[in-house]
XYZ file of C-alpha atoms in Angstrom:
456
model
C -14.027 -11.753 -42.085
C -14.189 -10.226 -38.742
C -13.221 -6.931 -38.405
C -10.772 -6.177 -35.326
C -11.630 -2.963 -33.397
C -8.557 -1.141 -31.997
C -9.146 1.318 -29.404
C -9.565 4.698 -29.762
C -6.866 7.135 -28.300
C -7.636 10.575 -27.532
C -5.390 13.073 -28.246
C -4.202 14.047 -24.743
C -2.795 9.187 -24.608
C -1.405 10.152 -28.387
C 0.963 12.972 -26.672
C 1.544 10.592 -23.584
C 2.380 7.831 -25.519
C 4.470 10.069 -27.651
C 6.115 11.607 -24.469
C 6.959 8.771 -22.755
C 8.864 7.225 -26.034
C 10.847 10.310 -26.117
C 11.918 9.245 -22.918
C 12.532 6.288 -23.292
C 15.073 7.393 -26.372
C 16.321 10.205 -25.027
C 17.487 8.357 -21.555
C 18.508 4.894 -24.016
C 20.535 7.088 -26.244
C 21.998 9.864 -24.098
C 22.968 7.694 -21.379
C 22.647 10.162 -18.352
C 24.087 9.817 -15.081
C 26.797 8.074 -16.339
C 24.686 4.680 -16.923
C 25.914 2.447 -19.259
C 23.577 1.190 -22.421
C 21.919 -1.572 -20.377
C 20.863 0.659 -17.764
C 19.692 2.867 -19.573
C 17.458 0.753 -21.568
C 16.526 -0.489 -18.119
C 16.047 3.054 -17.026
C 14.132 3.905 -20.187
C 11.985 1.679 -19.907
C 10.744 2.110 -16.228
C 10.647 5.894 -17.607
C 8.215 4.725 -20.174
C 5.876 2.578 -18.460
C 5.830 4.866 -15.017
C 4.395 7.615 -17.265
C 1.902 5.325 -18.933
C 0.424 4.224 -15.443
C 0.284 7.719 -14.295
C -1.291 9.193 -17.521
C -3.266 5.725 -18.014
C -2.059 6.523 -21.926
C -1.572 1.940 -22.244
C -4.150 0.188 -19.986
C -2.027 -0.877 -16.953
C -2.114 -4.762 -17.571
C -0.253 -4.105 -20.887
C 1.992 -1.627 -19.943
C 3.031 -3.444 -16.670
C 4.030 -6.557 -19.336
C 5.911 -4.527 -21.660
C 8.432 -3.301 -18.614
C 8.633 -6.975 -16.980
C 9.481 -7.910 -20.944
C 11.756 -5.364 -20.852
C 13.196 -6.678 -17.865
C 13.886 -10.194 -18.932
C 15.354 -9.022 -22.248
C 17.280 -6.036 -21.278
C 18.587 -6.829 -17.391
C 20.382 -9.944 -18.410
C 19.027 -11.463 -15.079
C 17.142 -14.964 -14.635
C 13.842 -14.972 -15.159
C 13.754 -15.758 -10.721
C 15.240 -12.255 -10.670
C 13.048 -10.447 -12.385
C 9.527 -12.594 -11.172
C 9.841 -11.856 -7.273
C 6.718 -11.249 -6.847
C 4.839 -14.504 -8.368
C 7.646 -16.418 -7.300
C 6.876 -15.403 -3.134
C 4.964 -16.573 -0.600
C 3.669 -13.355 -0.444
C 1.856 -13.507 -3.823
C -0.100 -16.541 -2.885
C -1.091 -14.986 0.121
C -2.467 -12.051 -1.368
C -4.153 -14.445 -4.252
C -5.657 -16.717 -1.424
C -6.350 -13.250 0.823
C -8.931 -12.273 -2.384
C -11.227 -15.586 -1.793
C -10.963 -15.590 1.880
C -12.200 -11.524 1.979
C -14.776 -12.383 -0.233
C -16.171 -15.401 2.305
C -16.012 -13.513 5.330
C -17.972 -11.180 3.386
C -20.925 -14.148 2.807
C -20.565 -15.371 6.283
C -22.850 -13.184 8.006
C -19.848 -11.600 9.929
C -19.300 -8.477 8.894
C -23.227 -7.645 7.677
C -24.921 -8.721 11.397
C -22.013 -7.787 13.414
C -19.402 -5.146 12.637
C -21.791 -3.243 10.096
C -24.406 -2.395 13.032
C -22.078 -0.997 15.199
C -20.919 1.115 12.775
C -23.956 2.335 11.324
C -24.978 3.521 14.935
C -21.989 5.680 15.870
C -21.100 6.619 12.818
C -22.957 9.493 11.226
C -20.285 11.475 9.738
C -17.696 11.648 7.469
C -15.043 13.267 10.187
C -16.045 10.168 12.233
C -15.956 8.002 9.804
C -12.189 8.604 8.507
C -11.610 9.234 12.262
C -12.738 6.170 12.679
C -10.366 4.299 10.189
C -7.167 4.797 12.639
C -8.716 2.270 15.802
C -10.644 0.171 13.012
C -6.811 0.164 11.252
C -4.675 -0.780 14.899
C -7.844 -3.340 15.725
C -6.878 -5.065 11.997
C -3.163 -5.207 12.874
C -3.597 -7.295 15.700
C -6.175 -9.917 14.496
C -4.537 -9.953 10.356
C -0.599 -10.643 10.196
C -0.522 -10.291 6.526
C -0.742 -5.829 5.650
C -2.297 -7.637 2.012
C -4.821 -9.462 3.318
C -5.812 -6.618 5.899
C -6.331 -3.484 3.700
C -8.558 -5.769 1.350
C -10.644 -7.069 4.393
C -11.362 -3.115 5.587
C -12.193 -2.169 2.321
C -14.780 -4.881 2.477
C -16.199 -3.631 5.492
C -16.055 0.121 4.574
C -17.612 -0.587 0.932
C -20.669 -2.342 2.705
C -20.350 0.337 5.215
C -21.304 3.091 3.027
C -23.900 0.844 0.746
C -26.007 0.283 4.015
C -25.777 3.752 5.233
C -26.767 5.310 2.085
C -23.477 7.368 1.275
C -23.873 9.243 -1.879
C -22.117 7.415 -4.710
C -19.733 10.358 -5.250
C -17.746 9.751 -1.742
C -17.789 5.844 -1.954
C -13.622 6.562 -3.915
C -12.262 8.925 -1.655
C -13.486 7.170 1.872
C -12.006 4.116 0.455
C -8.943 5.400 -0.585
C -8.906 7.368 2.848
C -8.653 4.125 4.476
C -6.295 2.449 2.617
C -4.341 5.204 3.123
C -4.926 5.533 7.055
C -4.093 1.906 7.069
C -0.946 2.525 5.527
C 0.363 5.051 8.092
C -0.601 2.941 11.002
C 1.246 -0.093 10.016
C 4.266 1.749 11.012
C 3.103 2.070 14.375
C 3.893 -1.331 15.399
C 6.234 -3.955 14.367
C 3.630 -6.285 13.004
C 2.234 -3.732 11.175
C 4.125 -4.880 8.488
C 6.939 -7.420 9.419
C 8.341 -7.829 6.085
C 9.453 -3.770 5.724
C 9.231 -2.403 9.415
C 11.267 -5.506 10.274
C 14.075 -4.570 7.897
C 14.517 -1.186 8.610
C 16.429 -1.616 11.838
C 18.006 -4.579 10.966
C 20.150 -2.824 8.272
C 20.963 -0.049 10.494
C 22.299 -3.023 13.290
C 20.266 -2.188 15.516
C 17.105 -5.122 15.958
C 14.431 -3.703 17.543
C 12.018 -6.060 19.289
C 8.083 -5.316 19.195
C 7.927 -3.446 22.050
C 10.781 -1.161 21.264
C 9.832 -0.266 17.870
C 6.134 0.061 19.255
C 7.732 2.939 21.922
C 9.738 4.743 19.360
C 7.114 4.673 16.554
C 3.716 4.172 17.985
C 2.806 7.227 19.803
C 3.794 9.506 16.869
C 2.283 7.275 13.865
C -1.192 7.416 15.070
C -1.141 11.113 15.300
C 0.453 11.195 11.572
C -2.699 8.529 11.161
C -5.103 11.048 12.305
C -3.423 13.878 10.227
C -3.859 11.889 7.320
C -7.813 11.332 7.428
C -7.780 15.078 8.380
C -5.904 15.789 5.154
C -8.447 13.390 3.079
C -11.105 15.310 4.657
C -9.524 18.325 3.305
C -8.260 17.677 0.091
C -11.682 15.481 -1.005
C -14.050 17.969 1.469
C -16.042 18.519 -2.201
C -16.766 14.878 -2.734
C -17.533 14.521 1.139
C -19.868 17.568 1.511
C -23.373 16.262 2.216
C -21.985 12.451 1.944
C -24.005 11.130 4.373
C -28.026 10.950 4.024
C -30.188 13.678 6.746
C -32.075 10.212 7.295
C -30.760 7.763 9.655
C -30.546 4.076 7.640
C -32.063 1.061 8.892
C -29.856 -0.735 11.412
C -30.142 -4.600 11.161
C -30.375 -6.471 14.775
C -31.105 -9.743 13.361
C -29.443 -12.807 15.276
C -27.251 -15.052 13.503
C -28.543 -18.056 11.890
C -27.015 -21.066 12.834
C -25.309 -21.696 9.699
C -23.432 -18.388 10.059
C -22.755 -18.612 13.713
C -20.781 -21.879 12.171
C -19.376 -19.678 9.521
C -18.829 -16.779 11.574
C -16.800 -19.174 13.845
C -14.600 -20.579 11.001
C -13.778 -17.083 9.609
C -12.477 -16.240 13.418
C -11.197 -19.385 14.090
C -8.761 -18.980 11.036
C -8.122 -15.365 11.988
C -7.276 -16.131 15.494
C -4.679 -18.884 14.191
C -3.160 -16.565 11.911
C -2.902 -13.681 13.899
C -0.881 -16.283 16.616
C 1.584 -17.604 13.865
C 4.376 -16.671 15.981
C 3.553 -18.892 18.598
C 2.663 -22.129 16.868
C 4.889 -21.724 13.800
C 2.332 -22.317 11.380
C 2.831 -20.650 8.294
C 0.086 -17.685 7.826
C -0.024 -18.902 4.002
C -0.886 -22.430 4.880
C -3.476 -21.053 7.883
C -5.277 -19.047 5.547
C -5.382 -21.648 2.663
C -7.104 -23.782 4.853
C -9.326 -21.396 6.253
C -10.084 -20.418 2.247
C -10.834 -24.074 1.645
C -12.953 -25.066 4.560
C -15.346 -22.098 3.272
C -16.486 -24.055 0.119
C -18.174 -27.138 1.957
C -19.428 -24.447 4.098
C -21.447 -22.818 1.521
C -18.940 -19.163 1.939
C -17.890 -19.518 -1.393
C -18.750 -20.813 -4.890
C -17.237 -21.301 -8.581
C -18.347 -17.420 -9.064
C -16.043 -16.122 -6.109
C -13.412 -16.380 -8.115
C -13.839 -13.831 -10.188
C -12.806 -11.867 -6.753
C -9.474 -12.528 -7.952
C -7.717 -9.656 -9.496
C -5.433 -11.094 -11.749
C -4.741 -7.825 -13.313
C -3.661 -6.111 -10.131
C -1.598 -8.928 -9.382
C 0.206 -8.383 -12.946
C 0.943 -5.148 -12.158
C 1.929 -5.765 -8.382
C 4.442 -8.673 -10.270
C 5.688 -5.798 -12.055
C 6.072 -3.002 -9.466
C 7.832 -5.285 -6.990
C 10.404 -6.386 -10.277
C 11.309 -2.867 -10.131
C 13.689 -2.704 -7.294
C 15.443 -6.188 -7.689
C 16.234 -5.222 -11.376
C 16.975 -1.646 -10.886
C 19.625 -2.630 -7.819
C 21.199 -6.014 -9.267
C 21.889 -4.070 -12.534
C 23.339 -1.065 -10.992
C 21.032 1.659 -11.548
C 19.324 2.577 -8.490
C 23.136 3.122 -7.807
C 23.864 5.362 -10.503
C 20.621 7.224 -9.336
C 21.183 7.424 -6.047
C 24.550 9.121 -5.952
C 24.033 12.714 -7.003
C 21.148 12.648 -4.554
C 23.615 11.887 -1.850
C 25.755 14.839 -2.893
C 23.028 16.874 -1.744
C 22.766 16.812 1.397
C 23.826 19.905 2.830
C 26.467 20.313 5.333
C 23.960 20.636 8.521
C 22.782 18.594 11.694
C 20.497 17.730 13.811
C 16.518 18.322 12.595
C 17.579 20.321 9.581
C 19.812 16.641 8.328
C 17.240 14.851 9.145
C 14.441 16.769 7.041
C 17.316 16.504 4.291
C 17.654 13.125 4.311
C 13.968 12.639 4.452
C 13.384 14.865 1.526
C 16.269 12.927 -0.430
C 14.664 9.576 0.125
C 10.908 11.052 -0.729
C 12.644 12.016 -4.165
C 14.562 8.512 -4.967
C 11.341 6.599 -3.721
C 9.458 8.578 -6.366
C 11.992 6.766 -8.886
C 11.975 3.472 -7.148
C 8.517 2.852 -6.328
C 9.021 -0.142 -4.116
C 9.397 0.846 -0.454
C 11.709 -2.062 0.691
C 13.491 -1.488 -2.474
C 13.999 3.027 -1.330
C 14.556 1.747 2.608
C 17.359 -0.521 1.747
C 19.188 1.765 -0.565
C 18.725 5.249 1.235
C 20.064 3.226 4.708
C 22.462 1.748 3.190
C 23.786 4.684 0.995
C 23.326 7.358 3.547
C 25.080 5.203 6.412
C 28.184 5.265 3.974
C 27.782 9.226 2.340
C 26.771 10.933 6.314
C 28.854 8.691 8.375
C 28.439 9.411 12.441
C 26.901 12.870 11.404
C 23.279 10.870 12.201
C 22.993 8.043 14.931
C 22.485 5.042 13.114
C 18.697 4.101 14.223
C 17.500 7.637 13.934
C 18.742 7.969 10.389
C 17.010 4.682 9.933
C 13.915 5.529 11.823
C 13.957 8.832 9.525
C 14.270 7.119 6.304
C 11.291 4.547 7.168
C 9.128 7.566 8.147
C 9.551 9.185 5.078
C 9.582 6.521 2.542
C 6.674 4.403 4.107
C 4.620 7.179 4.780
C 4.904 9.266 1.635
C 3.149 8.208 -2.048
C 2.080 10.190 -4.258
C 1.613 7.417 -7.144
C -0.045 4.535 -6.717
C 3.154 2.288 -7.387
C 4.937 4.170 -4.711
C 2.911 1.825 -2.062
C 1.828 -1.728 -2.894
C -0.820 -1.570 -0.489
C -2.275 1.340 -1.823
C -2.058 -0.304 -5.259
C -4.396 -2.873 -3.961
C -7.412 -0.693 -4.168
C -6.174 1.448 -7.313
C -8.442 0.940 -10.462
C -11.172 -1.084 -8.121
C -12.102 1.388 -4.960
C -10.264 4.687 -6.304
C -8.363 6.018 -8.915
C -4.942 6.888 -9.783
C -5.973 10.688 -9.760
C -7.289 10.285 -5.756
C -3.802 9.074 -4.952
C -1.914 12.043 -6.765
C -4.206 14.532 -5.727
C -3.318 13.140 -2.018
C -0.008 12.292 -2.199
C 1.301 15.868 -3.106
C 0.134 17.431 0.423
C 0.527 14.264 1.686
C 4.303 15.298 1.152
C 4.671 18.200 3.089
C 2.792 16.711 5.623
C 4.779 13.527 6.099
C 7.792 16.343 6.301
C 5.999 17.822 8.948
C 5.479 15.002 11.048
C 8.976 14.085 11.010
C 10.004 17.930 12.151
C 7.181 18.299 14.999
C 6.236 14.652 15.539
C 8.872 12.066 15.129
C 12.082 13.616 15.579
C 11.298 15.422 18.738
C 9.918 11.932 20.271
C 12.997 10.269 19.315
C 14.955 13.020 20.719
C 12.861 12.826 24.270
C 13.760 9.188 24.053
C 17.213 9.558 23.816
C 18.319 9.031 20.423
């Protein structure tokens, strides 16, 4: 008979996993914050499982199935309540987004044309992360879908660094770098991320259109953008020391074949149609479907390019965006939320608004989900400050300091895209802690001062 090999756990999981089910008892039996024993098995459990993706004490896939279990037994909801994700157009975007990266990465695009300009005026790693905030805005405008973007740049930066001979060490914190300037400069415009920046003024009332959210937020966000590859460069200046070879590497300046003029023409062909979908009306899933399909007869892809697919990221992403839906139709994120609105101090102006911003940095360390933290902290500070803060400021505030703050992975989806594949939970902790202060900062001298020249 076979013999079945568990894994071994060192001791430092053994004390995680023991941790994190004294949590999850303590909170299911103790009932804090008044919750009632659903919600706190519901809160228990998120307890739990956060813990074990933070410690990496249960490998992610499995611990990201025991809380959507959890979910459907404990949350009483329908199984379409708790399986947002997989049930979105959204998810097959991002599943389709995996295939298409992967061909414009065999069509000769990125290797004969981006790469070479890169490799000639870039020759250092200030440059380089410099670099990410125009390579970032140029994305936003020609990729609709914030998915579908970050996993195209870290296509091109992960080439990037094999042709120019960066040492190994760098390759995760440069990637993580830009995911994580790509991240901050999606706030910048409207488009940057329709689904979230969209929402944020509409539950404050007040709609923005593109260019209005663009004057209010872009100027500002691509300083914060530059801040943040200055703070990479800091906090990972050990791995980034001597990155870069003293020898110049080979750049290519071979033509395009025909075949991948023809390929390089479908891959911006579909671009070009999806980054136009609100002029024709055609749905960026079904653009970028067809875009994916045309690239088998084209040779772009094959049966192996599937294993591109990262069905255990998309797991996990099916449980991180369950979190907020549960947490909110069960009445938890309620329970949570209102002792943090008791303290707010009794203050105005910048001082409330750097309160309020802290407060929503703290319950979107609970929540995870951004759209999940936006909605609540608008919501519930719009009701606890009443016309102490004008309405689109104290919006404005909140998205600044729940979209640009992380310091897990499951705090941003986006960032959770390269997690486990281009960098490691430990790059985005290390990060995100400074990266805390420093989104506080830019609210005090950035934001808030260019809203207040503006008027509101």
């Amino acid at each position: 008979m076979r013999e079945i090999k568990l894994p071994r756990l060192s001791p430092g999981k053994i004390a995680a996993i023991l941790c994190s089910m004294g949590i999850f008892a303590a909170i299911a039996l103790l009932h804090p914050l008044g919750l009632d024993p659903r919600q706190s098995l519901l809160a228990g459990s998120f307890a739990m499982v956060v813990l074990w993706w933070i410690t990496g004490a249960v490998d992610r896939t499995v611990a990201s199935a025991v809380l959507l279990l959890m979910f459907c037994i404990c949350s009483g909801l329908s199984p379409a309540q708790v399986f947002t994700f997989p049930l979105s157009e959204t998810f097959w975007v991002f599943l389709v987004s995996f295939l298409f990266s992967a061909g414009a990465a065999n069509s000769g695009l990125v290797e004969k044309l981006i790469l070479p300009v890169l490799l000639r005026r870039i020759r250092s790693v200030p440059a380089l992360l410099a670099g990410f905030v125009p390579m970032a805005v140029v994305l936003v405008f020609l990729i609709p879908q914030a998915f579908a973007r970050i996993i195209l740049l870290a296509e091109i930066v992960r080439q990037f660094l094999s042709r120019a001979r960066v040492r190994e060490a760098a390759f995760a914190p440069i990637l993580f770098s830009a995911s994580a300037v790509s991240v901050t400069v999606n706030m910048a415009f409207l488009r940057g991320d329709y689904a979230l920046n969209g929402v944020i003024p509409d539950i404050a009332g007040i709609p923005l259109s593109e260019g209005e959210w663009s004057l209010y937020m872009a100027l500002p966000t691509l300083v914060f953008a530059l801040l943040c590859a200055g703070l990479a460069l800091l906090v990972f200046r050990r791995e980034l020391r001597g990155a870069f070879p003293p020898e110049r590497a080979e750049i290519s300046r071979e033509a395009l074949t025909p075949a991948e003029r023809r390929n390089a023409l479908a891959v911006l062909l579909t671009v070009v149609v999806w980054a136009t979908e609100e002029f024709h009306g055609i749905s960026g899933l079904w653009v970028v479907c067809a875009g994916t399909a045309l690239m088998f007869p084209l040779g772009m892809l094959g049966r192996k390019d599937f294993r591109a697919i990262n069905w255990k990221l998309l797991v996990f992403l099916s449980a991180a965006f369950s979190i907020g839906p549960v947490l909110r139709s069960t009445g938890v994120t309620d329970r949570v939320f209102a002792p943090l609105g008791a303290l707010v101090p009794q203050v105005s102006g910048l001082f409330l608004a750097l309160a309020v911003a802290a407060c929503c940095m703290a319950l979107h360390l609970v929540l995870g989900s951004n759209a999940t933290t936006v909605s609540v902290c608008i919501a519930g500070f719009q009701a606890c400050l009443g016309d102490r803060m004008e309405p689109l400021l104290l919006a404005l505030t909140i998205g600044v300091a729940v979209c640009g703050h992380y310091v897990f992975p499951f705090n941003n989806a986006q960032i959770m895209v390269g997690e486990g594949r281009d960098f490691a939970a430990r790059h985005v902790v290390r990060y995100g802690v400074p990266l805390t202060a420093l989104a506080l900062l830019a609210v005090a001298c950035l934001y808030y001062p260019w809203w207040r020249f503006l008027g509101l």
